[in-house]
Amino acid sequence: MMPTRRGDGRIAFAYLAPALLVLAGLMGYPVYQLVLISLFDYGQEQVSGGAPLAFLGLGNYTKLLSQDRFWAVLGQTVGFAAVCVAGTLLVGAVLAVLATRVRTWARMTLFLAALGAWATPAVAGSTIWLFLFDANFGFVNEVLGTTGFSWTYDKWVAFGLVAAQVVWCSFPFVMVTLYAGIKSIPGEVLEAAALDGASTVKTATSVILPLLRPLLIVVTIQSVIWDFKVFTQIYVMTGGGGIAGRNLVLNVYAYQQAFAASEYGLGAAIGVVMTVLLLAVTVGYLRALRRSGEVL
Amino acid sequence: MTPRGVAEAVTVVIAAVVAFPLYWMVLTALKPEAEVISADPRPWTLAPTLDSFVRALTVQSFGRYLLNSIVVAVVVVLLSLLISFLAATALTRFRFRGRTTLLIMLLVVQMVPVEALTIPLFFLMRSVRDVAPVFGLNHLGSLVLVHLAFSLPFAIWMLRGFVAAVPAELEEAATLDGASRFRFLWQVLFPLVAPGLVATSVLSFIHAWNDFLFAKTFIISAAENQTLPLALQVFVKPDQNDWGAIMAGSTLMTIPVLVFFILVQRRLVAGLAGAVKS
């Protein structure tokens, strides 16, 4: 931190002004609008100006919360995100450890493959996976000898396929970050542990893990946030939410309500509910950062 | 085999599995059409052809969409670098009232689901159209604005650590040498936080490049302003997908990001480690 000088506040404000302008206009104002829209009966007629806006108060919310559909989608969203987060962290962590145990050429091979998966745009990645698992022309069915089997028909099989795709494209971030974290542990610390006669397991659990804890918290929470908001994969792989909307998650549900069913008010209400849920996660994140010594 | 030999063999097998979808993408793009829709797909082809690429580029004018995607992503990256660098500097090197609140706000806005915000943003862009058409619906400017807004909080948060890591003594020395605050900012600080800038630009680039939702929602009636992810969907048909063209398009879409990643990978790893450590 620099020593305070005269005019600091003004200069700081000048530096911040562009960011504040963009964020206030394109995040702050829309968030306010989102809440506002969620309080109205906002449909196609209101959008085109054919009918006046009707204030519903919490009407959209009571309608939403009384729907079995909403609770089912909420449950699916949480379950789906949990599976994706667990898979991503497990694969990422195991491969990060593996990467520290092999010579450079093997590590580079793995990292290049992972960079490839990471770099693949979600739409392209989703489409590739769909084709690999295609009922008639898919390589996977050919190998398994299950030609004709549709991986996107059964609700849970379809969710599983999408989750696998999500793990495929998001484990590289976890792997690279944890690998960098493990490598940044000073050699002396590990040597000291070895001199004290600590076993590999003991070193891992009482030396490496505590040092990696802040990092693990960051990647976990980031994954939670990302996977709770998965949109493209579900949208592309299940054709907009699956047969009869069986594979909907909150995000896609909100979008469909607004733009496909022209129920903008209801869609906005789903968005607000999601934001509140994610804010709860954020509070947890901030607490974890504080506890791990991060100074704001 | 030695334990390390076993670990290396396992690593290579895993790398092959991870890379397989990409191999399949390129292979399918190069296969003749009859092989693509064969009920007995083989992991190689004896008759590679560029037909699918030609179809993707001509039928769907991928070239135009590619250019649009590049324009949006490059403008977003440049603007976001500039704005986030200034903001990160303000947040780490100055003390002022409301600093902590601002930092928390930056974290909080990252939690707002983008998909829900498309609803108000759609209405906002519709009204912007009447005032400044380039930033309204159907124009690339609308995409630039929203991607800029969504990549800024993360970019600022990430750069903060890098700016903070530059010792204050450097600034004092520069000031003693008579450098203005502005000169210090661009000639000393900016180059020093390069790894952070690289990591930040990669993330902003991917963000803008991968976007499917905003392009789908905002560019409704101006096909010439579509971006790549949307163009792919045109080959998806209810009766019979043109898988060859889809995979050729996916390949064209993935290559720029992959090249970018490979160019910066060392700095990216350093950047991620730095951001997390700080």
Coordinates of N, CA, C and O in Angstrom, one line a residue, chain A residues 100-189:
Chain A
T100 N 2.7 -34.2 -10.8 CA 3.9 -34.0 -10.0 C 4.8 -35.2 -9.9 O 6.0 -35.1 -9.5
R101 N 4.3 -36.4 -10.3 CA 5.0 -37.6 -10.1 C 5.7 -38.1 -11.4 O 6.3 -39.2 -11.4
V102 N 5.5 -37.4 -12.5 CA 6.0 -37.9 -13.8 C 7.0 -36.9 -14.4 O 7.1 -35.7 -13.9
R103 N 7.8 -37.4 -15.4 CA 8.8 -36.5 -16.0 C 8.1 -35.5 -16.9 O 6.9 -35.7 -17.2
T104 N 8.8 -34.5 -17.3 CA 8.2 -33.4 -18.0 C 7.5 -33.8 -19.3 O 6.4 -33.3 -19.5
W105 N 8.0 -34.7 -20.1 CA 7.4 -35.1 -21.3 C 6.0 -35.6 -21.1 O 5.0 -35.2 -21.8
A106 N 5.8 -36.4 -20.1 CA 4.5 -37.0 -19.8 C 3.5 -35.9 -19.3 O 2.4 -35.8 -19.6
R107 N 4.1 -35.0 -18.4 CA 3.3 -33.9 -17.9 C 2.8 -33.0 -19.0 O 1.7 -32.6 -19.1
M108 N 3.7 -32.7 -19.9 CA 3.4 -31.8 -21.0 C 2.3 -32.4 -21.9 O 1.4 -31.7 -22.4
T109 N 2.4 -33.8 -22.1 CA 1.3 -34.4 -22.9 C 0.0 -34.3 -22.2 O -1.0 -33.9 -22.9
L110 N -0.1 -34.5 -20.9 CA -1.3 -34.4 -20.2 C -1.8 -32.9 -20.2 O -3.0 -32.7 -20.5
F111 N -0.9 -32.0 -20.0 CA -1.3 -30.6 -20.0 C -1.8 -30.1 -21.3 O -2.8 -29.3 -21.4
L112 N -1.2 -30.6 -22.4 CA -1.6 -30.2 -23.7 C -3.0 -30.7 -24.0 O -3.9 -29.9 -24.5
A113 N -3.3 -31.9 -23.6 CA -4.6 -32.5 -23.8 C -5.6 -31.7 -23.0 O -6.7 -31.4 -23.5
A114 N -5.3 -31.4 -21.8 CA -6.2 -30.6 -20.9 C -6.4 -29.2 -21.4 O -7.5 -28.7 -21.4
L115 N -5.4 -28.6 -21.9 CA -5.5 -27.2 -22.5 C -6.5 -27.3 -23.7 O -7.3 -26.4 -23.9
G116 N -6.4 -28.4 -24.5 CA -7.3 -28.6 -25.6 C -8.8 -28.6 -25.1 O -9.6 -28.0 -25.7
A117 N -9.0 -29.4 -24.1 CA -10.4 -29.6 -23.6 C -10.9 -28.2 -23.0 O -12.0 -27.8 -23.2
W118 N -10.0 -27.5 -22.3 CA -10.3 -26.2 -21.7 C -10.6 -25.2 -22.8 O -11.5 -24.4 -22.7
A119 N -9.8 -25.2 -23.9 CA -9.9 -24.2 -24.9 C -11.2 -24.4 -25.8 O -11.6 -23.5 -26.4
T120 N -11.7 -25.6 -25.8 CA -12.9 -25.9 -26.7 C -14.1 -25.1 -26.2 O -14.5 -25.3 -25.1
P121 N -14.6 -24.3 -27.1 CA -15.8 -23.5 -26.7 C -17.0 -24.4 -26.3 O -17.1 -25.5 -26.9
A122 N -17.8 -24.0 -25.4 CA -18.8 -24.9 -24.8 C -19.7 -25.4 -25.9 O -20.1 -26.6 -25.9
V123 N -20.1 -24.6 -26.9 CA -21.0 -25.1 -27.9 C -20.3 -26.2 -28.7 O -20.9 -27.2 -29.0
A124 N -19.1 -25.9 -29.1 CA -18.4 -26.9 -29.9 C -18.2 -28.2 -29.1 O -18.5 -29.3 -29.6
G125 N -17.8 -28.1 -27.8 CA -17.5 -29.2 -27.0 C -18.8 -30.1 -26.8 O -18.8 -31.3 -26.9
S126 N -19.9 -29.4 -26.6 CA -21.2 -30.1 -26.4 C -21.6 -30.8 -27.6 O -22.0 -32.0 -27.6
T127 N -21.3 -30.2 -28.8 CA -21.7 -30.8 -30.1 C -20.8 -32.1 -30.3 O -21.3 -33.1 -30.8
I128 N -19.5 -31.9 -30.0 CA -18.6 -33.1 -30.3 C -19.1 -34.3 -29.4 O -19.1 -35.4 -29.9
W129 N -19.4 -34.0 -28.1 CA -19.8 -35.1 -27.3 C -21.1 -35.7 -27.7 O -21.3 -36.9 -27.7
L130 N -22.0 -34.9 -28.2 CA -23.3 -35.4 -28.7 C -23.0 -36.4 -29.9 O -23.6 -37.4 -30.0
F131 N -22.1 -36.0 -30.7 CA -21.8 -36.8 -31.9 C -21.1 -38.1 -31.5 O -21.4 -39.2 -32.0
L132 N -20.1 -38.0 -30.5 CA -19.5 -39.2 -30.0 C -20.5 -40.2 -29.4 O -20.3 -41.4 -29.5
F133 N -21.5 -39.7 -28.8 CA -22.5 -40.5 -28.2 C -23.8 -40.7 -29.0 O -24.8 -41.1 -28.5
D134 N -23.7 -40.3 -30.3 CA -24.9 -40.4 -31.1 C -25.4 -41.8 -31.2 O -24.6 -42.8 -31.2
A135 N -26.7 -42.0 -31.2 CA -27.3 -43.3 -31.2 C -26.9 -44.2 -32.4 O -26.5 -45.3 -32.2
N136 N -26.8 -43.6 -33.6 CA -26.6 -44.4 -34.8 C -25.1 -44.3 -35.3 O -24.6 -45.3 -35.8
F137 N -24.6 -43.1 -35.2 CA -23.3 -42.9 -35.8 C -22.2 -42.6 -34.8 O -21.1 -42.3 -35.2
G138 N -22.5 -42.8 -33.5 CA -21.6 -42.5 -32.5 C -20.5 -43.6 -32.3 O -20.8 -44.8 -32.3
F139 N -19.3 -43.1 -32.0 CA -18.2 -44.0 -31.8 C -18.3 -44.8 -30.5 O -18.0 -46.0 -30.5
V140 N -18.9 -44.2 -29.5 CA -19.0 -44.9 -28.2 C -19.9 -46.1 -28.3 O -19.6 -47.2 -27.8
N141 N -21.1 -45.9 -28.9 CA -22.0 -47.1 -29.1 C -21.3 -48.2 -29.9 O -21.5 -49.3 -29.7
E142 N -20.5 -47.7 -30.9 CA -19.8 -48.7 -31.8 C -18.9 -49.6 -30.9 O -18.9 -50.8 -31.0
V143 N -18.1 -48.9 -30.1 CA -17.2 -49.6 -29.2 C -17.9 -50.5 -28.2 O -17.5 -51.6 -28.0
L144 N -18.9 -49.9 -27.6 CA -19.6 -50.7 -26.6 C -20.6 -51.7 -27.2 O -21.1 -52.6 -26.5
G145 N -20.8 -51.7 -28.5 CA -21.7 -52.6 -29.1 C -23.1 -52.4 -28.8 O -23.9 -53.3 -28.7
T146 N -23.5 -51.1 -28.5 CA -24.8 -50.8 -28.1 C -25.5 -49.9 -29.2 O -26.3 -49.0 -28.9
T147 N -25.1 -50.1 -30.5 CA -25.7 -49.3 -31.5 C -27.2 -49.1 -31.4 O -27.9 -50.1 -31.2
G148 N -27.6 -47.8 -31.5 CA -29.1 -47.6 -31.5 C -29.5 -47.0 -30.1 O -30.5 -46.5 -29.9
F149 N -28.6 -47.2 -29.1 CA -28.9 -46.7 -27.7 C -28.8 -45.2 -27.7 O -27.8 -44.6 -28.1
S150 N -29.9 -44.5 -27.2 CA -29.9 -43.1 -27.1 C -29.4 -42.6 -25.7 O -30.1 -42.9 -24.8
W151 N -28.3 -41.9 -25.7 CA -27.8 -41.4 -24.4 C -28.5 -40.2 -24.0 O -28.3 -39.7 -22.9
T152 N -29.4 -39.6 -24.8 CA -30.0 -38.4 -24.4 C -31.5 -38.6 -24.1 O -32.3 -37.7 -23.8
Y153 N -32.0 -39.9 -24.2 CA -33.4 -40.1 -24.0 C -33.8 -40.2 -22.6 O -34.6 -39.5 -22.1
D154 N -33.1 -41.1 -21.8 CA -33.4 -41.3 -20.4 C -32.9 -40.1 -19.7 O -31.8 -39.6 -19.9
K155 N -33.7 -39.6 -18.8 CA -33.4 -38.4 -18.0 C -32.1 -38.4 -17.3 O -31.2 -37.5 -17.5
W156 N -31.8 -39.5 -16.6 CA -30.6 -39.6 -15.8 C -29.4 -39.9 -16.6 O -28.3 -39.4 -16.3
V157 N -29.6 -40.7 -17.6 CA -28.4 -40.9 -18.5 C -28.0 -39.6 -19.2 O -26.8 -39.3 -19.3
A158 N -29.0 -38.9 -19.6 CA -28.8 -37.6 -20.3 C -28.0 -36.6 -19.3 O -27.0 -36.0 -19.7
F159 N -28.5 -36.5 -18.1 CA -27.8 -35.7 -17.1 C -26.4 -36.2 -16.9 O -25.5 -35.3 -16.8
G160 N -26.2 -37.5 -16.9 CA -24.9 -38.0 -16.7 C -23.9 -37.6 -17.8 O -22.8 -37.2 -17.6
L161 N -24.5 -37.7 -19.0 CA -23.6 -37.4 -20.2 C -23.2 -35.9 -20.1 O -22.1 -35.5 -20.4
V162 N -24.2 -35.0 -19.8 CA -23.9 -33.6 -19.7 C -22.9 -33.4 -18.6 O -21.9 -32.6 -18.8
A163 N -23.1 -34.0 -17.5 CA -22.1 -33.8 -16.4 C -20.7 -34.3 -16.8 O -19.7 -33.6 -16.5
A164 N -20.6 -35.4 -17.5 CA -19.3 -35.8 -18.0 C -18.6 -34.8 -18.9 O -17.4 -34.5 -18.7
Q165 N -19.4 -34.2 -19.7 CA -18.9 -33.1 -20.6 C -18.4 -31.9 -19.8 O -17.4 -31.4 -20.1
V166 N -19.2 -31.6 -18.8 CA -18.9 -30.4 -17.9 C -17.6 -30.7 -17.2 O -16.7 -29.8 -17.2
V167 N -17.4 -31.9 -16.7 CA -16.2 -32.3 -16.0 C -15.0 -32.2 -17.0 O -13.9 -31.7 -16.6
W168 N -15.2 -32.7 -18.2 CA -14.2 -32.7 -19.2 C -13.6 -31.3 -19.4 O -12.4 -31.1 -19.5
C169 N -14.5 -30.4 -19.6 CA -14.0 -29.0 -19.9 C -13.6 -28.2 -18.7 O -13.0 -27.1 -18.9
S170 N -14.0 -28.6 -17.5 CA -13.6 -27.8 -16.4 C -12.6 -28.3 -15.4 O -12.0 -27.6 -14.6
F171 N -12.2 -29.6 -15.5 CA -11.2 -30.1 -14.7 C -9.8 -29.5 -14.9 O -9.0 -29.3 -14.0
P172 N -9.5 -29.1 -16.2 CA -8.2 -28.5 -16.5 C -7.9 -27.3 -15.6 O -6.8 -27.1 -15.1
F173 N -8.9 -26.4 -15.3 CA -8.6 -25.2 -14.5 C -8.2 -25.7 -13.1 O -7.2 -25.2 -12.5
V174 N -8.9 -26.7 -12.5 CA -8.6 -27.2 -11.2 C -7.2 -27.8 -11.2 O -6.4 -27.6 -10.3
M175 N -7.0 -28.6 -12.2 CA -5.7 -29.4 -12.3 C -4.5 -28.4 -12.4 O -3.6 -28.5 -11.6
V176 N -4.6 -27.4 -13.3 CA -3.5 -26.5 -13.5 C -3.3 -25.6 -12.2 O -2.2 -25.4 -11.8
T177 N -4.4 -25.2 -11.6 CA -4.3 -24.3 -10.4 C -3.7 -25.1 -9.3 O -2.7 -24.7 -8.6
L178 N -4.2 -26.3 -9.0 CA -3.6 -27.1 -7.9 C -2.2 -27.6 -8.2 O -1.4 -27.6 -7.3
Y179 N -1.9 -27.9 -9.4 CA -0.5 -28.2 -9.8 C 0.4 -27.1 -9.4 O 1.5 -27.2 -8.8
A180 N 0.0 -25.9 -9.9 CA 0.8 -24.7 -9.6 C 1.0 -24.5 -8.1 O 2.0 -24.1 -7.6
G181 N -0.1 -24.8 -7.3 CA -0.1 -24.7 -5.9 C 0.9 -25.6 -5.2 O 1.7 -25.3 -4.4
I182 N 0.8 -26.9 -5.7 CA 1.7 -27.9 -5.1 C 3.2 -27.6 -5.4 O 4.0 -27.7 -4.6
K183 N 3.4 -27.1 -6.7 CA 4.8 -26.8 -7.0 C 5.3 -25.6 -6.2 O 6.5 -25.4 -6.1
S184 N 4.4 -24.7 -5.7 CA 4.9 -23.5 -5.0 C 5.2 -23.8 -3.6 O 5.7 -23.0 -2.8
I185 N 4.9 -25.1 -3.1 CA 5.3 -25.5 -1.8 C 6.8 -25.6 -1.7 O 7.4 -26.4 -2.5
P186 N 7.5 -24.9 -0.9 CA 9.0 -24.9 -0.9 C 9.5 -26.3 -0.6 O 9.0 -27.0 0.3
G187 N 10.6 -26.7 -1.3 CA 11.2 -28.0 -1.1 C 11.6 -28.3 0.3 O 11.5 -29.4 0.8
E188 N 12.1 -27.2 1.0 CA 12.6 -27.4 2.4 C 11.5 -28.0 3.3 O 11.8 -28.7 4.2
V189 N 10.3 -27.5 3.1 CA 9.2 -27.9 3.9 C 9.0 -29.4 3.8 O 8.9 -30.1 4.8

